[in-house]
Short mmCIF file of C-alpha atoms in Angstrom, two decimals:
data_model
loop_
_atom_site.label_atom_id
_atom_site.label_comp_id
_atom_site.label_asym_id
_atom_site.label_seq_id
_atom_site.Cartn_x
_atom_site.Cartn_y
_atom_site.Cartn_z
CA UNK I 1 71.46 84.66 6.48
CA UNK I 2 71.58 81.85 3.75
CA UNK I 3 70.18 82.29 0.13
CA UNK I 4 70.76 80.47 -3.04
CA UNK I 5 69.24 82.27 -5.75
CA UNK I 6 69.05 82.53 -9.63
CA UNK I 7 68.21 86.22 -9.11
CA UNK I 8 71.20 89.02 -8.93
CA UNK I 9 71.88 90.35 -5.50
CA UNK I 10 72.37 94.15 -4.57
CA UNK I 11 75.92 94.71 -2.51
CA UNK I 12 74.07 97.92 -0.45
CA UNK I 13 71.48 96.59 0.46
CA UNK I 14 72.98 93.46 2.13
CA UNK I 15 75.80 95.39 3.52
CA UNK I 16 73.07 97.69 5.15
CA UNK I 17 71.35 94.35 6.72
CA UNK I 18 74.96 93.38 8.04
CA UNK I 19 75.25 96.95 10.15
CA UNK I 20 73.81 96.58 13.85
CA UNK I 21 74.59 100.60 14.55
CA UNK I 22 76.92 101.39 17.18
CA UNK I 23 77.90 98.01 17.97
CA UNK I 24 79.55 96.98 14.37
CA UNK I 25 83.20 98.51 14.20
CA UNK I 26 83.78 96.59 10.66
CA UNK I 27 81.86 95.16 7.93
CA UNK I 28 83.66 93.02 5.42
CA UNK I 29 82.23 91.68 2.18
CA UNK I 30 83.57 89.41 -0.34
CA UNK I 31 82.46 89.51 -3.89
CA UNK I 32 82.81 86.67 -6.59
CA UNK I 33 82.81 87.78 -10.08
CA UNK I 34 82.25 85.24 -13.16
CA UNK I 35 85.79 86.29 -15.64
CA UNK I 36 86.52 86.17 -18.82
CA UNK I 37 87.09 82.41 -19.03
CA UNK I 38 87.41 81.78 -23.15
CA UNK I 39 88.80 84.61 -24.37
CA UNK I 40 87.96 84.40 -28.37
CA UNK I 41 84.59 84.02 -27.42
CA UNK I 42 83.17 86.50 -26.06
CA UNK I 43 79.55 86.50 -24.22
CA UNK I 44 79.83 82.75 -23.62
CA UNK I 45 77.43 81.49 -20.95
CA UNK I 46 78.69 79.98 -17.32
CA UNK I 47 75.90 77.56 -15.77
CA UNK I 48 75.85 77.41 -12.39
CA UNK I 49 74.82 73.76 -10.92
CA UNK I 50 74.13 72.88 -7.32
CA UNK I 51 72.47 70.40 -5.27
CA UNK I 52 69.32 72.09 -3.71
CA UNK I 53 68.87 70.77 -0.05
CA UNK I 54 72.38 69.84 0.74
CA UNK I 55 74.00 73.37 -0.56
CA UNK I 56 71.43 75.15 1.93
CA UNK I 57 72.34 72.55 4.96
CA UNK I 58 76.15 72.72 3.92
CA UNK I 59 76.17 76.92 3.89
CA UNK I 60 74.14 76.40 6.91
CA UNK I 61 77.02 74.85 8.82
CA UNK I 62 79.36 76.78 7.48
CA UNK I 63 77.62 79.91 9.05
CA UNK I 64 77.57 78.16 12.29
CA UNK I 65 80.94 77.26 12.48
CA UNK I 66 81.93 80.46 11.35
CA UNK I 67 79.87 81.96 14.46
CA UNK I 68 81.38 79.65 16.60
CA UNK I 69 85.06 80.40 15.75
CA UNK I 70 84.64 84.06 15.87
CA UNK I 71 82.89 87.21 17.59
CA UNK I 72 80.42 88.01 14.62
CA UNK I 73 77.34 89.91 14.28
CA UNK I 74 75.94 88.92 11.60
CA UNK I 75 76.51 86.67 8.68
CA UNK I 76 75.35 86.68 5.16
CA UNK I 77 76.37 84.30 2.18
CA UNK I 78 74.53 84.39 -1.00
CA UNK I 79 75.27 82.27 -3.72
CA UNK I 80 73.82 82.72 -7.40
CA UNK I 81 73.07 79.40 -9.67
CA UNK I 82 72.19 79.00 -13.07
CA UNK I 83 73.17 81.01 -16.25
CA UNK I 84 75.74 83.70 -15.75
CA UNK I 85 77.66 85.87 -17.54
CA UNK I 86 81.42 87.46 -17.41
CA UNK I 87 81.43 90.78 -15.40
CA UNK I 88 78.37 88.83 -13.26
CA UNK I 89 78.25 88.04 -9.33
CA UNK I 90 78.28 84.80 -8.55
CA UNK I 91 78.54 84.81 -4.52
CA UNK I 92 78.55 87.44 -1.64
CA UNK I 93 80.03 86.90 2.01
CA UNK I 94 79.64 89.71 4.31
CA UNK I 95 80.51 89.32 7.50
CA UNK I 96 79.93 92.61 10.11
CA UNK I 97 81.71 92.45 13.70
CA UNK I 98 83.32 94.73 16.19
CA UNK I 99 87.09 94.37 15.29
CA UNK I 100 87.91 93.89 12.30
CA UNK I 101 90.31 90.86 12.86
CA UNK I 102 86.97 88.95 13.65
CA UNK I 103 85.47 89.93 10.38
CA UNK I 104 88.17 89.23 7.74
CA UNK I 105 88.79 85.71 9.08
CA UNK I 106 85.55 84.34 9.26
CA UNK I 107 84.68 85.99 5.88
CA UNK I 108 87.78 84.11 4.37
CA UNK I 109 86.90 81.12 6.68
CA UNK I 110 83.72 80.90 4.58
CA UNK I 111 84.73 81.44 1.48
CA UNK I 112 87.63 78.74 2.02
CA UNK I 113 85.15 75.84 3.17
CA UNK I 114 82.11 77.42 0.62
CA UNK I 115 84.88 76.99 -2.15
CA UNK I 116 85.73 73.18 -1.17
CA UNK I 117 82.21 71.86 0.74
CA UNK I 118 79.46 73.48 -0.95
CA UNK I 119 78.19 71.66 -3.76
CA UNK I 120 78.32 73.95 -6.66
CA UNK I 121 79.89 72.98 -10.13
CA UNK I 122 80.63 75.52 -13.20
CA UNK I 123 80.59 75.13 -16.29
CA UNK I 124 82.42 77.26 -18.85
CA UNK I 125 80.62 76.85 -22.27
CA UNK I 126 80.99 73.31 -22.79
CA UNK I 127 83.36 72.88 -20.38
CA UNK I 128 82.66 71.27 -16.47
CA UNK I 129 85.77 73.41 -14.46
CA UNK I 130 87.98 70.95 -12.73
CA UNK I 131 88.51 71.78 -8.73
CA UNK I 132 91.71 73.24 -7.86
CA UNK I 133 94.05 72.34 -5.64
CA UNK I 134 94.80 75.31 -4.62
CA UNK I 135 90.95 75.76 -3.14
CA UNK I 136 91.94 72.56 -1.13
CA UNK I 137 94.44 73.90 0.58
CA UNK I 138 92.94 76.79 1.66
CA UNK I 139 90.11 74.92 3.08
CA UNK I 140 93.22 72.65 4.53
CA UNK I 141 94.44 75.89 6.76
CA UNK I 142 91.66 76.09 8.60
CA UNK I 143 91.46 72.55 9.77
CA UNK T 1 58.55 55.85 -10.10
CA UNK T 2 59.27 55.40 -6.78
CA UNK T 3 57.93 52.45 -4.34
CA UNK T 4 58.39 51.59 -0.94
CA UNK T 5 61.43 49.71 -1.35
CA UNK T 6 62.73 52.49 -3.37
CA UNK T 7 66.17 54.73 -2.90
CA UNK T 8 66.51 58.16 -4.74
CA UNK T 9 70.33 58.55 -6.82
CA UNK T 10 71.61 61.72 -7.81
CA UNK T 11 73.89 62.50 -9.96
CA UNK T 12 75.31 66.00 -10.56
CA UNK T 13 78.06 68.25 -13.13
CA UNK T 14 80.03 66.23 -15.79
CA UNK T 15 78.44 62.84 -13.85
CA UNK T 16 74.81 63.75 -14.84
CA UNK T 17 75.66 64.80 -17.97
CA UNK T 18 78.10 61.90 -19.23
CA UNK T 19 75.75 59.25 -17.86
CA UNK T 20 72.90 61.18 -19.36
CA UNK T 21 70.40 61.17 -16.14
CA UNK T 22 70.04 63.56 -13.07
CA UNK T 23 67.92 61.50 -11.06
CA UNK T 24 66.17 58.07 -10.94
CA UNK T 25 64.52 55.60 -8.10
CA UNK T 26 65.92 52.33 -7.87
CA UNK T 27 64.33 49.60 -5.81
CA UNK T 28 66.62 47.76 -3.81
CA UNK T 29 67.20 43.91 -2.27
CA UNK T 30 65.51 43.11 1.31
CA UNK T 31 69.35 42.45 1.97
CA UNK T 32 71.97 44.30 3.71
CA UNK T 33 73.01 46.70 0.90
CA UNK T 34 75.67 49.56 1.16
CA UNK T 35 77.02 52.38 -1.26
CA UNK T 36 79.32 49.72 -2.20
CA UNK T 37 76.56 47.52 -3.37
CA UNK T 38 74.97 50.41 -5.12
CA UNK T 39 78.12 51.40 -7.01
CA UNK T 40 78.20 47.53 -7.88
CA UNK T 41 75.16 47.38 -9.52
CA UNK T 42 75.44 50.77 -11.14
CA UNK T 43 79.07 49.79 -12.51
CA UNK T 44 77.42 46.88 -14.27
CA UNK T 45 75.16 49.55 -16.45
CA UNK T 46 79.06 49.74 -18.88
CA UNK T 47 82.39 51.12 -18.84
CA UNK T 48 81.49 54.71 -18.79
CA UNK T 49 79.34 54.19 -15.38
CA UNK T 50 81.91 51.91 -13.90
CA UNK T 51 85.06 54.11 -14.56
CA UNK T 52 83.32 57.37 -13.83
CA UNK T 53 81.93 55.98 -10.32
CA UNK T 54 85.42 54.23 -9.37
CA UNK T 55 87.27 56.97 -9.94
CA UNK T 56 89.00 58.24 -6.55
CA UNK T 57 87.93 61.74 -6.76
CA UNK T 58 83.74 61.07 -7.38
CA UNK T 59 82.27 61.98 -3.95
CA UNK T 60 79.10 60.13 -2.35
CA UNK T 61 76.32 61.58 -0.54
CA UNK T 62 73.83 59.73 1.61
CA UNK T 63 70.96 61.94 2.77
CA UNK T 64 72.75 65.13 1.56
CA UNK T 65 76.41 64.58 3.99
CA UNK T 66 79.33 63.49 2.38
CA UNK T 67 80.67 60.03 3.05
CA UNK T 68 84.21 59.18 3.52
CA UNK T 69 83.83 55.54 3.34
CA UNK T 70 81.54 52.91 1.43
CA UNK T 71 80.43 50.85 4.28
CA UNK T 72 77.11 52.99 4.93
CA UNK T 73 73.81 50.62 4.40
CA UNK T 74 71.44 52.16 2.80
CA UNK T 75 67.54 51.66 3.64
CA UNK T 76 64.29 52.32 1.72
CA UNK T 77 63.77 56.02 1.05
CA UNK T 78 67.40 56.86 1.30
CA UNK T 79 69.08 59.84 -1.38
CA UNK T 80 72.07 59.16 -2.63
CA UNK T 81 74.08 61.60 -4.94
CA UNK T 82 77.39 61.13 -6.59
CA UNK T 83 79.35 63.79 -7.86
CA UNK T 84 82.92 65.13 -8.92
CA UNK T 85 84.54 67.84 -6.82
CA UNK T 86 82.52 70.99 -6.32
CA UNK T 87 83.83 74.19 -8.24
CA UNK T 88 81.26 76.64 -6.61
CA UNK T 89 82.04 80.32 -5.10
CA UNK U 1 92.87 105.38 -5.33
CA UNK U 2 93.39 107.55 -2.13
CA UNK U 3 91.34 109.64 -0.39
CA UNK U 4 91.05 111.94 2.81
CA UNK U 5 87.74 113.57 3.09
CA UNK U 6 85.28 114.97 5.34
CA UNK U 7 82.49 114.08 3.28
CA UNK U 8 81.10 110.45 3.71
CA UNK U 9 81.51 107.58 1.10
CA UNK U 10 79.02 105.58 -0.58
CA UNK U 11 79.78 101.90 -0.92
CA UNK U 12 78.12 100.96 -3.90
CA UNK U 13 80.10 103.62 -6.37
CA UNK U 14 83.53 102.63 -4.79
CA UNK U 15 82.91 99.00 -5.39
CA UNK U 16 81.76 99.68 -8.99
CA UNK U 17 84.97 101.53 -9.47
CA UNK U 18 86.74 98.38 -8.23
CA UNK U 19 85.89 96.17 -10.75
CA UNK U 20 87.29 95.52 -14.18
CA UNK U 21 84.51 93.50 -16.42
CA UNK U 22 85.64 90.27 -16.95
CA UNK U 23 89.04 90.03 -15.44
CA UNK U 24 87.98 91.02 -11.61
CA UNK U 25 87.15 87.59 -9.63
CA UNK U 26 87.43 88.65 -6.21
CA UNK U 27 86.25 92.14 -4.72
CA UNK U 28 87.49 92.72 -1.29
CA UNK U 29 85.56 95.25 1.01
CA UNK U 30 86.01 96.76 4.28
CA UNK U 31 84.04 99.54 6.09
CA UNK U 32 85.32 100.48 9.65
CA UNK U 33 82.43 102.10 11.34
CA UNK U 34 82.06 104.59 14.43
CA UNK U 35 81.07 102.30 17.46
CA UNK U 36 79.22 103.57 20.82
CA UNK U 37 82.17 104.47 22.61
CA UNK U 38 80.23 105.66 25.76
CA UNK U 39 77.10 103.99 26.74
CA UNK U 40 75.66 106.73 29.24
CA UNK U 41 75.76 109.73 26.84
CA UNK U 42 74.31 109.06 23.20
CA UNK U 43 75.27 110.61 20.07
CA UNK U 44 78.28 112.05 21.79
CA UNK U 45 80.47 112.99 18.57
CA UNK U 46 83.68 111.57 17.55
CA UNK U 47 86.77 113.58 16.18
CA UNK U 48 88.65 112.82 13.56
CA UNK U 49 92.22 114.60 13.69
CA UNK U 50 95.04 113.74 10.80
CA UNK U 51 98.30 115.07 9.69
CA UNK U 52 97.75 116.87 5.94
CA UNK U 53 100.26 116.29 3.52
CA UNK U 54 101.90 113.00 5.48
CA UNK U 55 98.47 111.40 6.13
CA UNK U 56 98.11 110.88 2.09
CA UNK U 57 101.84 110.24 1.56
CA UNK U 58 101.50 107.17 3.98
CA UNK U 59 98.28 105.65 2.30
CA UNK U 60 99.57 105.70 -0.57
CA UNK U 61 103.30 104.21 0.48
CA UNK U 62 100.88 101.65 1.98
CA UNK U 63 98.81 101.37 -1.28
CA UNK U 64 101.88 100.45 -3.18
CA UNK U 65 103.59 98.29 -1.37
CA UNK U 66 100.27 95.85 -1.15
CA UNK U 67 100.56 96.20 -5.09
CA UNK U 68 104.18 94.72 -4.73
CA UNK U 69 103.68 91.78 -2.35
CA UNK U 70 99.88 90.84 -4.42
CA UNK U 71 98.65 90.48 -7.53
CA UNK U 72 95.98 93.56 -7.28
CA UNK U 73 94.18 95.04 -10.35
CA UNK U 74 92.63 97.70 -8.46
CA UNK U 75 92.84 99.43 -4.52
CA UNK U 76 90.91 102.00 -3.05
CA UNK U 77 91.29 103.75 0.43
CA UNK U 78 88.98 106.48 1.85
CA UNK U 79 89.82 107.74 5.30
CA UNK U 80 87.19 110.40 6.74
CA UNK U 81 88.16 113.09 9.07
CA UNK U 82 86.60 115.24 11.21
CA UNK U 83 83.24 115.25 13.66
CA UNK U 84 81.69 111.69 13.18
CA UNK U 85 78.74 110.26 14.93
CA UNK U 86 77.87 106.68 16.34
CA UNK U 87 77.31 104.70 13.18
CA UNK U 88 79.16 106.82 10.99
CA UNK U 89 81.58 105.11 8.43
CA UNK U 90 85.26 106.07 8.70
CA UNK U 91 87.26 104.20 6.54
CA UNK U 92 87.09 102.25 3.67
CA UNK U 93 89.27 99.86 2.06
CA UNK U 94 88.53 98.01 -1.44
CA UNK U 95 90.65 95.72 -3.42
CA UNK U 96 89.86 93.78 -6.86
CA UNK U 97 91.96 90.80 -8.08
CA UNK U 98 91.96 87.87 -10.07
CA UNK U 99 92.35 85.12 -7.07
CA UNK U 100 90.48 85.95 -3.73
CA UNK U 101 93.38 85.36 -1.69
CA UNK U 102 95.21 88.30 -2.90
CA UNK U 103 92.05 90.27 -3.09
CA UNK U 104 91.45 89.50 1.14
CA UNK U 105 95.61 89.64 2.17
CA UNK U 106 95.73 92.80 0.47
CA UNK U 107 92.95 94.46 2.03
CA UNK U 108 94.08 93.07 5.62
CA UNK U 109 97.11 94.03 4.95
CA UNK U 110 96.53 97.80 4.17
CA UNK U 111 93.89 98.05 7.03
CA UNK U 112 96.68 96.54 9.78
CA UNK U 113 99.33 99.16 8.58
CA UNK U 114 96.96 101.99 7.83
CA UNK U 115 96.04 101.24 11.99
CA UNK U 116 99.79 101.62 12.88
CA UNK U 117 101.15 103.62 10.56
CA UNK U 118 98.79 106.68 9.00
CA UNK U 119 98.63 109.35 11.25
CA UNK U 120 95.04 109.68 12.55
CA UNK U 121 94.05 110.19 16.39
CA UNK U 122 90.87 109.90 17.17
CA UNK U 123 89.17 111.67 20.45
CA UNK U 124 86.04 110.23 21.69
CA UNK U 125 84.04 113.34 23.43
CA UNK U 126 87.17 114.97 25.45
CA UNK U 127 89.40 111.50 25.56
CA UNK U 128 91.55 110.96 23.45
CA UNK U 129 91.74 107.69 22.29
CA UNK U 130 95.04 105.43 23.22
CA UNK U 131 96.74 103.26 20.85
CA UNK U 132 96.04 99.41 21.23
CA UNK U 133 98.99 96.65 21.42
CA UNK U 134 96.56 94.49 19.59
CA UNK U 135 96.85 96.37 16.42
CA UNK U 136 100.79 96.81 16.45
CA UNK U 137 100.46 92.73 16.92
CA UNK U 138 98.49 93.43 13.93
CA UNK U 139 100.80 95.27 11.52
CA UNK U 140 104.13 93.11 13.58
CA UNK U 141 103.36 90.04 11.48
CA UNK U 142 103.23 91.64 8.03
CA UNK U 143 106.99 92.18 8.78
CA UNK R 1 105.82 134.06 11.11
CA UNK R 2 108.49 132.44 9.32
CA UNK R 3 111.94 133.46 8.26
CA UNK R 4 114.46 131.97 6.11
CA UNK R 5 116.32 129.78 9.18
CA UNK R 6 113.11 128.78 10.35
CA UNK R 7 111.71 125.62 10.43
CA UNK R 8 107.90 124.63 11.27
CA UNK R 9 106.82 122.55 14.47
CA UNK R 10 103.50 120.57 14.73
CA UNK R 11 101.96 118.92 17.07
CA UNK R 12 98.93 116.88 17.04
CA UNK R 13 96.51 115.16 18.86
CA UNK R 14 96.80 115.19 22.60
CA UNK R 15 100.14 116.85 22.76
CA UNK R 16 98.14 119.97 20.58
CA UNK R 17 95.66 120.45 22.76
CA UNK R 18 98.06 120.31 25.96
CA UNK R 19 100.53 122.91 24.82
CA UNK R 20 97.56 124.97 23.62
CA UNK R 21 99.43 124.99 20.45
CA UNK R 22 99.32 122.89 16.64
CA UNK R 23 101.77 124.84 15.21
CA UNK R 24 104.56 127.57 15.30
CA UNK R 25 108.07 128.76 13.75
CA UNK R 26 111.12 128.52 15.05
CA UNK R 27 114.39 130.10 14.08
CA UNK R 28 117.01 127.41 14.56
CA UNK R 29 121.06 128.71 15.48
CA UNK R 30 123.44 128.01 12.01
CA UNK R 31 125.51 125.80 14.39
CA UNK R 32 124.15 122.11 13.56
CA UNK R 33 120.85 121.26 14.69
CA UNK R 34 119.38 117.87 15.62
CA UNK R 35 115.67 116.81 16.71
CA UNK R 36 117.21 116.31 20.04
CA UNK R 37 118.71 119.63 20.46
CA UNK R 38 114.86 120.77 19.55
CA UNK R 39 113.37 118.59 22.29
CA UNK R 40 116.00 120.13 24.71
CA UNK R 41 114.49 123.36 23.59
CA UNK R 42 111.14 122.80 23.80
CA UNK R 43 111.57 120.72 26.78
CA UNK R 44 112.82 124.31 28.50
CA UNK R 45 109.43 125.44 28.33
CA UNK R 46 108.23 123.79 31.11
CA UNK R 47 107.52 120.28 33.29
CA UNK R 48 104.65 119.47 30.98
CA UNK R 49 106.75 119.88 27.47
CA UNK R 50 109.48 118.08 29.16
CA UNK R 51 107.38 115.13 30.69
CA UNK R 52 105.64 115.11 27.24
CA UNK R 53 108.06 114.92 24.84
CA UNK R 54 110.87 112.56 26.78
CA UNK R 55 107.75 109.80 26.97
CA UNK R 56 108.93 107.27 25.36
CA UNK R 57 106.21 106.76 22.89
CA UNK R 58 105.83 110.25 22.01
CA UNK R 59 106.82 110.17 17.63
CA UNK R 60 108.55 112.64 15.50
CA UNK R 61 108.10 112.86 11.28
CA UNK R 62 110.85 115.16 9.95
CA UNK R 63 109.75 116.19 6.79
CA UNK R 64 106.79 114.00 6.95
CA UNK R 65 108.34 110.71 7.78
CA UNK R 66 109.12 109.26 10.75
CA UNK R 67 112.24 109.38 12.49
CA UNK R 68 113.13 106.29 14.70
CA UNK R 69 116.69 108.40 16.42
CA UNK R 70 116.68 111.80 17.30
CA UNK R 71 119.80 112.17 15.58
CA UNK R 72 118.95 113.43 12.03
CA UNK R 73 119.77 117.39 11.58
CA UNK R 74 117.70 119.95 11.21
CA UNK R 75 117.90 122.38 8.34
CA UNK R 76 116.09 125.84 7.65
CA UNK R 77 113.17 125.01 6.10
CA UNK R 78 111.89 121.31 7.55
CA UNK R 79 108.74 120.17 8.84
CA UNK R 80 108.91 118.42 12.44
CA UNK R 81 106.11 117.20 13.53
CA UNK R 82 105.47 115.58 17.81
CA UNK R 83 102.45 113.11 18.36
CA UNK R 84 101.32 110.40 20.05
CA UNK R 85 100.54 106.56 18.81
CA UNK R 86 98.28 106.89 15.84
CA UNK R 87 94.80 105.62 16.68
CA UNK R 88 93.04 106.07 12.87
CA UNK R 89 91.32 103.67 11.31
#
């Protein structure tokens, strides 16, 4: 399950939607929290930008290949655009399988290629982030 | 805005900003004409456009994939979108 | 935080407890749930034996050690003991951190040595379970 | 149940419920006293404590922590506890 969404999303209930009973051993979920990113001021704004179309398709194929890779149940990625601020949710992964090896790497699979495919750009106050390296070679690992 | 011979261009983050437009319809030449061409005529637009879309890190999209290269042609109703790395998640 | 409890656990209040506004970027989850473990006879209970007194001593020798090898601002573990049911949750791991890679090798980490390490045994109906070579694999290449 | 040169055996899981016990005292001899002159005891009881606890994956905590010999002496007082592979989680 795919959503993009300027609206907050509610950890429970998704994790409730990733449970098939008695066939999931292990549910993991990944959170991603907007921080403190300029600490004098406080309050400041983040914007979150995407491309509407491609960031669907793109989180799309990430699910598929994330399905494809590994024994899942079911998959759900949310991603939040628009005006955040600190302490917010940004993006949810939750990933629910029958061993739990299955579950933790495709949930950092997805989070890996989300981080360095899907196109999503931040912006700190006035302030566009720059990418990080380190986000490439995570993705890189999984190649 | 947009006519038959038309091709949508994107542009997203710092790009959209800097260049100060999001979106706009350009018609293009009956000719073969590739991202290359397109970055061509959009360099021409000044030194801000021209260093911001030759820069090695600015990524292309034609019809919402990425493109490695610059060699795709690009036909009539095409969407193209440039953009610096993404920073989502 | 460590717990050992009959009593079940509620998601949503252990994942606000994970979270420190503003400097928390990553919230690691995972839920380890009670799977049909024989297909003829349904709702055939699970039991949920541990060893008082070293059970704790080991989650928490566990809990500490993923503090030394990541960078973790905050780690929860709830095991549950006693008679469980088919969908029932058993365990839950939580970790918060700045970076999500520490956040997801942390809570791997403490869920592959909780596996080999904490003393649980679980009997499903009137078998008790047997340990799997999978999950000393598991815990082997934390080493 | 217990005196002052006794120490406290456990056992858990599977190995519980086939000696039909989880827990007794023992009064250990003031001559030293290692986990494998306790097995040799135990072992006395019968085929089935004997088959049990020579298996090679059988585990004993002394004191709560594992032991990986069976050479580590037993004083009045300790915890040892027998049981199988744990299976939690």
């Amino acid at each position: 399950m795919i959503r993009v969404q300027k609206e907050d999303f509610d950890l429970t209930a998704e994790y409730h939607k990733l449970i098939k009973k008695g066939e999931s051993g292990a549910i993991v979920t990944f959170v991603g929290l907007v921080r403190d990113f300029n600490k004098g001021r406080v309050n400041e704004s983040m914007l979150l930008q995407h491309y509407p179309g491609m960031t669907e398709k793109v989180l799309k194929k990430i699910e598929q290949e994330a399905r494809q890779r590994w024994r899942l149940l079911e998959t759900t990625i949310i991603h939040r655009v628009g005006e955040l601020l600190s302490g917010d949710q940004i993006v949810l992964v939750g990933v629910s399988s029958k061993h739990r090896s299955d579950a933790f790497s495709a949930a950092q699979f997805i989070m890996d290629i989300l981080k360095s495919e899907a196109p999503f750009w931040k912006k700190e106050g006035e302030h566009w982030v720059e990418a990080k390296s380190s986000d490439d070679k995570a993705a890189a690992r999984w190649l | 805005m947009s006519d038959i011979n038309s091709i949508k261009v994107l542009y997203f983050a710092s790009l959209g900003e800097e260049f100060g437009i999001a979106e706009e319809h350009l018609t293009i030449p009956r000719v073969p004409f590739h991202v290359s061409s397109l970055k061509k005529l959009l360099s021409a637009r000044g030194e801000q456009w021209k260093n911001r879309l030759q820069a090695s890190n600015i990524l292309c999209a034609v019809n919402q994939e990425v493109q490695q290269g610059e060699d795709i042609q690009l036909n009539p109703g095409d969407e193209i979108a440039f953009f610096p790395p993404v920073t989502g998640g």
